[in-house]
Amino acid sequence: MGATVDLSILNFVVHGAEGAPPEFVMEVTDKTRADVKGGTLIDYENRLMLLEIAQVPKDYVDEFKSVSKFRIFNTNNLWVRLDAIKRVVEKNELEMEVIVNPKHLERGIDVIQLETAAGAAIKNFKGSCGRLISILWKHIALKESRF
C-alpha cells in the first residue's frame, strides 16, 4: 500500500511528550458510522484496554456503535518498544483475551472463531496511549499522508 513512517509518532514513542515515553502506542482515528466492526480504547479499572465489537454483549452493540459515546477507532497501526516487549514476555506478563466470535458459514455450518486482537496487548505496557491521526477521504479510496 506504500505506507511511510510518521516521524512525529516515532519521535513520540522514542522521547514521549511529558515524562517517560510510552511503551505502546495505538494509532486511532475519529470513529465514523461506517466503523462498526473494529475496536475502540476504553479505560477499565485504571488500565487502557481495547474493546472489540465481538466482546460487546448484544444488548449494548448499538451503544458501542455510537460515534458520540465511543469516539475513536483503532486503525491497527501499533507502535511498541522492543525493550518493553522483551520485558513483558520474559516475565510472562502478556495477558491477552480470547475473543469468541460465532460465525455462520455459507455451507450452513455454525462455527466459533477464536481470535486475539494484537491491539489488546496495550493493557500490558506502561504509559500506553492512543495517538489520534487524521484520515482524509478522497473519492472512494482512503487517503492518509503516510499511505
Short mmCIF file of N, CA and C in Angstrom, two decimals:
data_model
loop_
_atom_site.label_atom_id
_atom_site.label_comp_id
_atom_site.label_asym_id
_atom_site.label_seq_id
_atom_site.Cartn_x
_atom_site.Cartn_y
_atom_site.Cartn_z
N MET A 1 0.82 -1.18 0.00
CA MET A 1 0.00 0.00 0.00
C MET A 1 0.86 1.25 0.00
N GLY A 2 2.16 1.13 0.21
CA GLY A 2 3.04 2.28 0.12
C GLY A 2 3.06 3.15 1.36
N ALA A 3 2.82 2.58 2.53
CA ALA A 3 2.81 3.38 3.76
C ALA A 3 4.21 3.86 4.08
N THR A 4 4.29 4.98 4.77
CA THR A 4 5.56 5.52 5.23
C THR A 4 5.49 5.75 6.74
N VAL A 5 6.64 5.89 7.35
CA VAL A 5 6.70 6.12 8.79
C VAL A 5 6.38 7.58 9.09
N ASP A 6 5.49 7.79 10.04
CA ASP A 6 5.18 9.14 10.51
C ASP A 6 6.22 9.47 11.59
N LEU A 7 7.15 10.35 11.26
CA LEU A 7 8.25 10.64 12.17
C LEU A 7 7.79 11.29 13.47
N SER A 8 6.65 11.98 13.45
CA SER A 8 6.17 12.58 14.70
C SER A 8 5.74 11.50 15.69
N ILE A 9 5.18 10.41 15.19
CA ILE A 9 4.79 9.31 16.07
C ILE A 9 6.04 8.58 16.56
N LEU A 10 6.98 8.34 15.65
CA LEU A 10 8.24 7.70 16.04
C LEU A 10 8.94 8.53 17.13
N ASN A 11 9.00 9.83 16.95
CA ASN A 11 9.62 10.71 17.93
C ASN A 11 8.89 10.63 19.27
N PHE A 12 7.57 10.56 19.23
CA PHE A 12 6.76 10.44 20.44
C PHE A 12 7.06 9.13 21.17
N VAL A 13 7.20 8.04 20.43
CA VAL A 13 7.50 6.74 21.04
C VAL A 13 8.90 6.74 21.64
N VAL A 14 9.84 7.38 20.98
CA VAL A 14 11.22 7.40 21.46
C VAL A 14 11.40 8.34 22.66
N HIS A 15 10.81 9.54 22.57
CA HIS A 15 11.07 10.58 23.57
C HIS A 15 9.89 10.88 24.49
N GLY A 16 8.67 10.56 24.09
CA GLY A 16 7.49 10.91 24.87
C GLY A 16 7.16 12.38 24.74
N ALA A 17 6.11 12.80 25.40
CA ALA A 17 5.71 14.21 25.38
C ALA A 17 6.11 14.86 26.70
N GLU A 18 5.64 14.30 27.78
CA GLU A 18 5.98 14.78 29.12
C GLU A 18 6.29 13.55 29.97
N GLY A 19 7.49 13.47 30.47
CA GLY A 19 7.84 12.31 31.28
C GLY A 19 8.36 11.17 30.43
N ALA A 20 8.18 9.95 30.94
CA ALA A 20 8.70 8.76 30.27
C ALA A 20 7.95 8.50 28.96
N PRO A 21 8.67 8.03 27.94
CA PRO A 21 7.99 7.71 26.68
C PRO A 21 7.07 6.51 26.85
N PRO A 22 5.99 6.46 26.08
CA PRO A 22 5.07 5.32 26.17
C PRO A 22 5.71 4.05 25.61
N GLU A 23 5.33 2.92 26.18
CA GLU A 23 5.84 1.65 25.67
C GLU A 23 5.00 1.13 24.51
N PHE A 24 3.75 1.57 24.44
CA PHE A 24 2.81 1.04 23.43
C PHE A 24 1.93 2.20 22.98
N VAL A 25 1.90 2.44 21.69
CA VAL A 25 1.04 3.48 21.12
C VAL A 25 0.16 2.85 20.05
N MET A 26 -1.13 3.10 20.15
CA MET A 26 -2.07 2.65 19.14
C MET A 26 -2.54 3.87 18.36
N GLU A 27 -2.37 3.84 17.05
CA GLU A 27 -2.90 4.93 16.24
C GLU A 27 -4.41 4.76 16.17
N VAL A 28 -5.13 5.82 16.52
CA VAL A 28 -6.58 5.82 16.46
C VAL A 28 -7.04 6.99 15.61
N THR A 29 -8.27 6.91 15.16
CA THR A 29 -8.83 7.99 14.36
C THR A 29 -10.26 8.23 14.83
N ASP A 30 -10.83 9.33 14.39
CA ASP A 30 -12.22 9.61 14.72
C ASP A 30 -13.10 8.50 14.15
N LYS A 31 -14.01 8.01 14.96
CA LYS A 31 -14.92 6.94 14.54
C LYS A 31 -16.03 7.52 13.67
N THR A 32 -16.37 6.81 12.61
CA THR A 32 -17.48 7.20 11.74
C THR A 32 -18.56 6.13 11.83
N ARG A 33 -19.70 6.41 11.26
CA ARG A 33 -20.79 5.43 11.26
C ARG A 33 -20.42 4.16 10.50
N ALA A 34 -19.45 4.25 9.60
CA ALA A 34 -19.01 3.08 8.84
C ALA A 34 -18.10 2.16 9.66
N ASP A 35 -17.56 2.68 10.76
CA ASP A 35 -16.62 1.93 11.58
C ASP A 35 -17.36 1.10 12.63
N VAL A 36 -17.90 -0.03 12.20
CA VAL A 36 -18.72 -0.83 13.11
C VAL A 36 -18.08 -2.15 13.51
N LYS A 37 -17.09 -2.63 12.79
CA LYS A 37 -16.55 -3.96 13.07
C LYS A 37 -15.28 -3.95 13.90
N GLY A 38 -14.69 -2.83 14.12
CA GLY A 38 -13.41 -2.79 14.82
C GLY A 38 -13.54 -2.47 16.29
N GLY A 39 -12.45 -1.97 16.84
CA GLY A 39 -12.41 -1.72 18.26
C GLY A 39 -12.17 -0.27 18.63
N THR A 40 -12.28 -0.01 19.92
CA THR A 40 -12.05 1.31 20.48
C THR A 40 -11.28 1.15 21.78
N LEU A 41 -10.66 2.22 22.23
CA LEU A 41 -9.95 2.19 23.50
C LEU A 41 -10.89 2.59 24.63
N ILE A 42 -10.78 1.88 25.74
CA ILE A 42 -11.57 2.22 26.93
C ILE A 42 -10.65 2.23 28.14
N ASP A 43 -11.07 2.96 29.16
CA ASP A 43 -10.38 2.95 30.45
C ASP A 43 -11.17 2.00 31.34
N TYR A 44 -10.57 0.88 31.69
CA TYR A 44 -11.25 -0.12 32.51
C TYR A 44 -10.36 -0.45 33.70
N GLU A 45 -10.85 -0.18 34.88
CA GLU A 45 -10.10 -0.42 36.11
C GLU A 45 -8.71 0.21 36.06
N ASN A 46 -8.68 1.47 35.61
CA ASN A 46 -7.45 2.26 35.50
C ASN A 46 -6.42 1.68 34.55
N ARG A 47 -6.88 0.91 33.57
CA ARG A 47 -5.99 0.39 32.53
C ARG A 47 -6.60 0.71 31.18
N LEU A 48 -5.75 1.12 30.26
CA LEU A 48 -6.20 1.35 28.90
C LEU A 48 -6.34 0.00 28.22
N MET A 49 -7.52 -0.25 27.65
CA MET A 49 -7.79 -1.54 27.02
C MET A 49 -8.48 -1.36 25.68
N LEU A 50 -8.31 -2.33 24.81
CA LEU A 50 -9.00 -2.36 23.53
C LEU A 50 -10.29 -3.15 23.72
N LEU A 51 -11.39 -2.57 23.26
CA LEU A 51 -12.68 -3.26 23.29
C LEU A 51 -13.13 -3.46 21.85
N GLU A 52 -13.29 -4.72 21.47
CA GLU A 52 -13.73 -5.08 20.12
C GLU A 52 -15.23 -5.35 20.14
N ILE A 53 -15.90 -5.11 19.02
CA ILE A 53 -17.35 -5.30 18.96
C ILE A 53 -17.74 -6.74 19.30
N ALA A 54 -16.90 -7.71 18.97
CA ALA A 54 -17.21 -9.11 19.27
C ALA A 54 -17.23 -9.37 20.78
N GLN A 55 -16.68 -8.46 21.58
CA GLN A 55 -16.67 -8.61 23.04
C GLN A 55 -17.87 -7.94 23.71
N VAL A 56 -18.65 -7.22 22.93
CA VAL A 56 -19.76 -6.44 23.48
C VAL A 56 -21.03 -7.30 23.52
N PRO A 57 -21.69 -7.37 24.69
CA PRO A 57 -22.95 -8.12 24.76
C PRO A 57 -23.98 -7.54 23.78
N LYS A 58 -24.81 -8.40 23.22
CA LYS A 58 -25.77 -8.00 22.18
C LYS A 58 -26.62 -6.80 22.59
N ASP A 59 -26.99 -6.72 23.86
CA ASP A 59 -27.84 -5.62 24.33
C ASP A 59 -27.15 -4.26 24.26
N TYR A 60 -25.83 -4.25 24.11
CA TYR A 60 -25.08 -3.00 24.12
C TYR A 60 -24.40 -2.67 22.78
N VAL A 61 -24.65 -3.47 21.76
CA VAL A 61 -23.99 -3.26 20.47
C VAL A 61 -24.34 -1.91 19.86
N ASP A 62 -25.60 -1.50 19.91
CA ASP A 62 -25.98 -0.20 19.35
C ASP A 62 -25.26 0.94 20.07
N GLU A 63 -25.13 0.81 21.37
CA GLU A 63 -24.40 1.82 22.15
C GLU A 63 -22.93 1.84 21.74
N PHE A 64 -22.34 0.66 21.52
CA PHE A 64 -20.95 0.56 21.10
C PHE A 64 -20.74 1.22 19.74
N LYS A 65 -21.72 1.09 18.85
CA LYS A 65 -21.61 1.66 17.51
C LYS A 65 -21.78 3.18 17.51
N SER A 66 -22.24 3.75 18.60
CA SER A 66 -22.47 5.19 18.69
C SER A 66 -21.16 5.97 18.51
N VAL A 67 -21.18 6.94 17.60
CA VAL A 67 -20.00 7.77 17.38
C VAL A 67 -19.90 8.87 18.43
N SER A 68 -20.95 9.08 19.20
CA SER A 68 -20.87 10.09 20.25
C SER A 68 -20.37 9.49 21.57
N LYS A 69 -20.69 8.24 21.84
CA LYS A 69 -20.23 7.60 23.08
C LYS A 69 -18.82 7.04 22.92
N PHE A 70 -18.57 6.35 21.83
CA PHE A 70 -17.24 5.80 21.54
C PHE A 70 -16.71 6.54 20.33
N ARG A 71 -15.87 7.52 20.57
CA ARG A 71 -15.48 8.49 19.53
C ARG A 71 -14.26 8.11 18.72
N ILE A 72 -13.48 7.16 19.20
CA ILE A 72 -12.26 6.81 18.46
C ILE A 72 -12.31 5.37 17.97
N PHE A 73 -11.49 5.11 16.96
CA PHE A 73 -11.50 3.82 16.28
C PHE A 73 -10.06 3.35 16.10
N ASN A 74 -9.79 2.11 16.42
CA ASN A 74 -8.47 1.51 16.28
C ASN A 74 -8.11 1.32 14.81
N THR A 75 -6.97 1.86 14.39
CA THR A 75 -6.53 1.70 13.00
C THR A 75 -5.72 0.43 12.79
N ASN A 76 -5.37 -0.24 13.87
CA ASN A 76 -4.49 -1.41 13.85
C ASN A 76 -3.04 -1.07 13.49
N ASN A 77 -2.68 0.19 13.57
CA ASN A 77 -1.28 0.59 13.46
C ASN A 77 -0.75 0.71 14.88
N LEU A 78 0.18 -0.16 15.24
CA LEU A 78 0.67 -0.25 16.61
C LEU A 78 2.16 0.02 16.66
N TRP A 79 2.58 0.78 17.66
CA TRP A 79 3.98 1.09 17.90
C TRP A 79 4.31 0.55 19.29
N VAL A 80 5.24 -0.39 19.36
CA VAL A 80 5.58 -1.00 20.65
C VAL A 80 7.10 -1.03 20.79
N ARG A 81 7.58 -0.58 21.94
CA ARG A 81 9.02 -0.58 22.20
C ARG A 81 9.50 -2.03 22.36
N LEU A 82 10.57 -2.39 21.66
CA LEU A 82 11.08 -3.76 21.72
C LEU A 82 11.57 -4.13 23.11
N ASP A 83 12.17 -3.17 23.83
CA ASP A 83 12.62 -3.48 25.19
C ASP A 83 11.43 -3.80 26.10
N ALA A 84 10.31 -3.17 25.85
CA ALA A 84 9.10 -3.43 26.64
C ALA A 84 8.52 -4.81 26.30
N ILE A 85 8.51 -5.15 25.02
CA ILE A 85 8.04 -6.49 24.63
C ILE A 85 8.91 -7.55 25.30
N LYS A 86 10.21 -7.35 25.24
CA LYS A 86 11.15 -8.30 25.84
C LYS A 86 10.85 -8.47 27.34
N ARG A 87 10.66 -7.37 28.05
CA ARG A 87 10.39 -7.43 29.49
C ARG A 87 9.09 -8.18 29.78
N VAL A 88 8.03 -7.82 29.07
CA VAL A 88 6.71 -8.43 29.32
C VAL A 88 6.74 -9.93 29.01
N VAL A 89 7.39 -10.31 27.93
CA VAL A 89 7.45 -11.73 27.56
C VAL A 89 8.33 -12.52 28.54
N GLU A 90 9.50 -11.96 28.88
CA GLU A 90 10.39 -12.67 29.80
C GLU A 90 9.78 -12.85 31.18
N LYS A 91 8.97 -11.90 31.62
CA LYS A 91 8.31 -12.00 32.92
C LYS A 91 6.98 -12.75 32.84
N ASN A 92 6.66 -13.23 31.64
CA ASN A 92 5.42 -13.98 31.42
C ASN A 92 4.19 -13.16 31.84
N GLU A 93 4.19 -11.86 31.49
CA GLU A 93 3.13 -10.94 31.89
C GLU A 93 2.20 -10.55 30.75
N LEU A 94 2.32 -11.19 29.62
CA LEU A 94 1.48 -10.83 28.47
C LEU A 94 0.13 -11.51 28.62
N GLU A 95 -0.87 -10.74 29.04
CA GLU A 95 -2.23 -11.25 29.21
C GLU A 95 -3.05 -10.82 28.00
N MET A 96 -3.62 -11.78 27.32
CA MET A 96 -4.43 -11.49 26.13
C MET A 96 -5.75 -12.24 26.23
N GLU A 97 -6.85 -11.53 25.97
CA GLU A 97 -8.16 -12.16 25.98
C GLU A 97 -8.39 -12.90 24.67
N VAL A 98 -9.07 -14.02 24.78
CA VAL A 98 -9.52 -14.73 23.59
C VAL A 98 -10.93 -14.24 23.30
N ILE A 99 -11.14 -13.79 22.08
CA ILE A 99 -12.45 -13.30 21.65
C ILE A 99 -13.19 -14.46 21.00
N VAL A 100 -14.37 -14.74 21.51
CA VAL A 100 -15.21 -15.80 20.95
C VAL A 100 -16.15 -15.14 19.95
N ASN A 101 -16.01 -15.52 18.69
CA ASN A 101 -16.73 -14.86 17.61
C ASN A 101 -17.55 -15.90 16.82
N PRO A 102 -18.84 -16.06 17.15
CA PRO A 102 -19.67 -17.02 16.40
C PRO A 102 -19.83 -16.59 14.95
N LYS A 103 -19.74 -17.54 14.04
CA LYS A 103 -19.88 -17.27 12.61
C LYS A 103 -20.80 -18.31 11.99
N HIS A 104 -21.45 -17.90 10.90
CA HIS A 104 -22.28 -18.83 10.13
C HIS A 104 -21.68 -18.91 8.73
N LEU A 105 -21.21 -20.09 8.35
CA LEU A 105 -20.58 -20.28 7.04
C LEU A 105 -21.63 -20.42 5.95
N GLU A 106 -21.21 -20.13 4.72
CA GLU A 106 -22.12 -20.22 3.56
C GLU A 106 -22.71 -21.62 3.40
N ARG A 107 -21.97 -22.63 3.81
CA ARG A 107 -22.45 -24.01 3.68
C ARG A 107 -23.48 -24.37 4.74
N GLY A 108 -23.88 -23.38 5.55
CA GLY A 108 -24.90 -23.63 6.57
C GLY A 108 -24.35 -24.14 7.89
N ILE A 109 -23.06 -24.07 8.05
CA ILE A 109 -22.44 -24.57 9.27
C ILE A 109 -22.18 -23.41 10.23
N ASP A 110 -22.55 -23.60 11.48
CA ASP A 110 -22.23 -22.62 12.52
C ASP A 110 -20.90 -23.00 13.16
N VAL A 111 -19.99 -22.04 13.26
CA VAL A 111 -18.69 -22.28 13.86
C VAL A 111 -18.40 -21.18 14.88
N ILE A 112 -17.42 -21.43 15.69
CA ILE A 112 -16.94 -20.41 16.62
C ILE A 112 -15.49 -20.12 16.27
N GLN A 113 -15.23 -18.88 15.94
CA GLN A 113 -13.87 -18.44 15.63
C GLN A 113 -13.26 -17.86 16.90
N LEU A 114 -12.10 -18.37 17.29
CA LEU A 114 -11.38 -17.85 18.45
C LEU A 114 -10.28 -16.95 17.92
N GLU A 115 -10.23 -15.73 18.43
CA GLU A 115 -9.23 -14.79 17.94
C GLU A 115 -8.68 -13.95 19.08
N THR A 116 -7.53 -13.41 18.85
CA THR A 116 -6.92 -12.47 19.78
C THR A 116 -6.52 -11.25 18.98
N ALA A 117 -6.91 -10.08 19.45
CA ALA A 117 -6.58 -8.83 18.77
C ALA A 117 -5.20 -8.35 19.23
N ALA A 118 -4.31 -8.08 18.29
CA ALA A 118 -2.96 -7.62 18.64
C ALA A 118 -3.00 -6.36 19.50
N GLY A 119 -3.94 -5.48 19.20
CA GLY A 119 -4.05 -4.23 19.96
C GLY A 119 -4.43 -4.43 21.41
N ALA A 120 -4.99 -5.60 21.73
CA ALA A 120 -5.38 -5.87 23.11
C ALA A 120 -4.17 -5.95 24.04
N ALA A 121 -2.99 -6.10 23.47
CA ALA A 121 -1.77 -6.14 24.29
C ALA A 121 -1.51 -4.80 24.97
N ILE A 122 -2.18 -3.75 24.55
CA ILE A 122 -1.95 -2.41 25.08
C ILE A 122 -2.04 -2.37 26.61
N LYS A 123 -2.88 -3.18 27.19
CA LYS A 123 -3.08 -3.15 28.65
C LYS A 123 -1.88 -3.66 29.43
N ASN A 124 -0.94 -4.31 28.76
CA ASN A 124 0.21 -4.91 29.42
C ASN A 124 1.43 -4.00 29.50
N PHE A 125 1.33 -2.81 28.95
CA PHE A 125 2.51 -1.95 28.83
C PHE A 125 2.35 -0.65 29.59
N LYS A 126 3.46 -0.11 30.06
CA LYS A 126 3.47 1.13 30.84
C LYS A 126 3.30 2.34 29.94
N GLY A 127 2.51 3.29 30.39
CA GLY A 127 2.35 4.54 29.66
C GLY A 127 1.67 4.39 28.32
N SER A 128 0.91 3.33 28.13
CA SER A 128 0.23 3.09 26.85
C SER A 128 -0.74 4.22 26.54
N CYS A 129 -0.92 4.47 25.25
CA CYS A 129 -1.85 5.53 24.87
C CYS A 129 -2.31 5.33 23.43
N GLY A 130 -3.36 6.04 23.09
CA GLY A 130 -3.81 6.12 21.71
C GLY A 130 -3.33 7.45 21.15
N ARG A 131 -2.91 7.46 19.92
CA ARG A 131 -2.45 8.68 19.27
C ARG A 131 -3.39 8.95 18.10
N LEU A 132 -4.09 10.09 18.16
CA LEU A 132 -5.08 10.43 17.13
C LEU A 132 -4.38 10.85 15.85
N ILE A 133 -4.76 10.23 14.74
CA ILE A 133 -4.26 10.62 13.43
C ILE A 133 -5.44 11.11 12.61
N SER A 134 -5.16 11.91 11.61
CA SER A 134 -6.26 12.37 10.77
C SER A 134 -6.28 11.55 9.49
N ILE A 135 -7.46 11.19 9.09
CA ILE A 135 -7.65 10.44 7.85
C ILE A 135 -8.53 11.28 6.95
N LEU A 136 -8.11 11.43 5.72
CA LEU A 136 -8.85 12.23 4.76
C LEU A 136 -9.48 11.33 3.71
N TRP A 137 -10.72 11.62 3.35
CA TRP A 137 -11.41 10.85 2.32
C TRP A 137 -11.30 11.58 1.00
N LYS A 138 -10.92 10.86 -0.04
CA LYS A 138 -10.87 11.43 -1.37
C LYS A 138 -11.48 10.39 -2.30
N HIS A 139 -12.55 10.75 -2.94
CA HIS A 139 -13.32 9.83 -3.77
C HIS A 139 -13.77 8.65 -2.89
N ILE A 140 -13.49 7.44 -3.31
CA ILE A 140 -13.87 6.27 -2.52
C ILE A 140 -12.67 5.75 -1.72
N ALA A 141 -11.49 6.04 -2.18
CA ALA A 141 -10.28 5.50 -1.55
C ALA A 141 -9.93 6.25 -0.27
N LEU A 142 -9.43 5.52 0.69
CA LEU A 142 -8.97 6.10 1.95
C LEU A 142 -7.58 6.67 1.73
N LYS A 143 -7.41 7.92 2.09
CA LYS A 143 -6.12 8.56 1.93
C LYS A 143 -5.64 9.06 3.28
N GLU A 144 -4.38 8.91 3.55
CA GLU A 144 -3.76 9.45 4.75
C GLU A 144 -2.34 9.79 4.34
N SER A 145 -1.78 10.81 4.93
CA SER A 145 -0.49 11.31 4.47
C SER A 145 0.61 10.26 4.49
N ARG A 146 0.47 9.21 5.31
CA ARG A 146 1.51 8.19 5.37
C ARG A 146 1.30 7.07 4.37
N PHE A 147 0.20 7.05 3.64
CA PHE A 147 -0.07 5.96 2.70
C PHE A 147 0.19 6.39 1.28
#
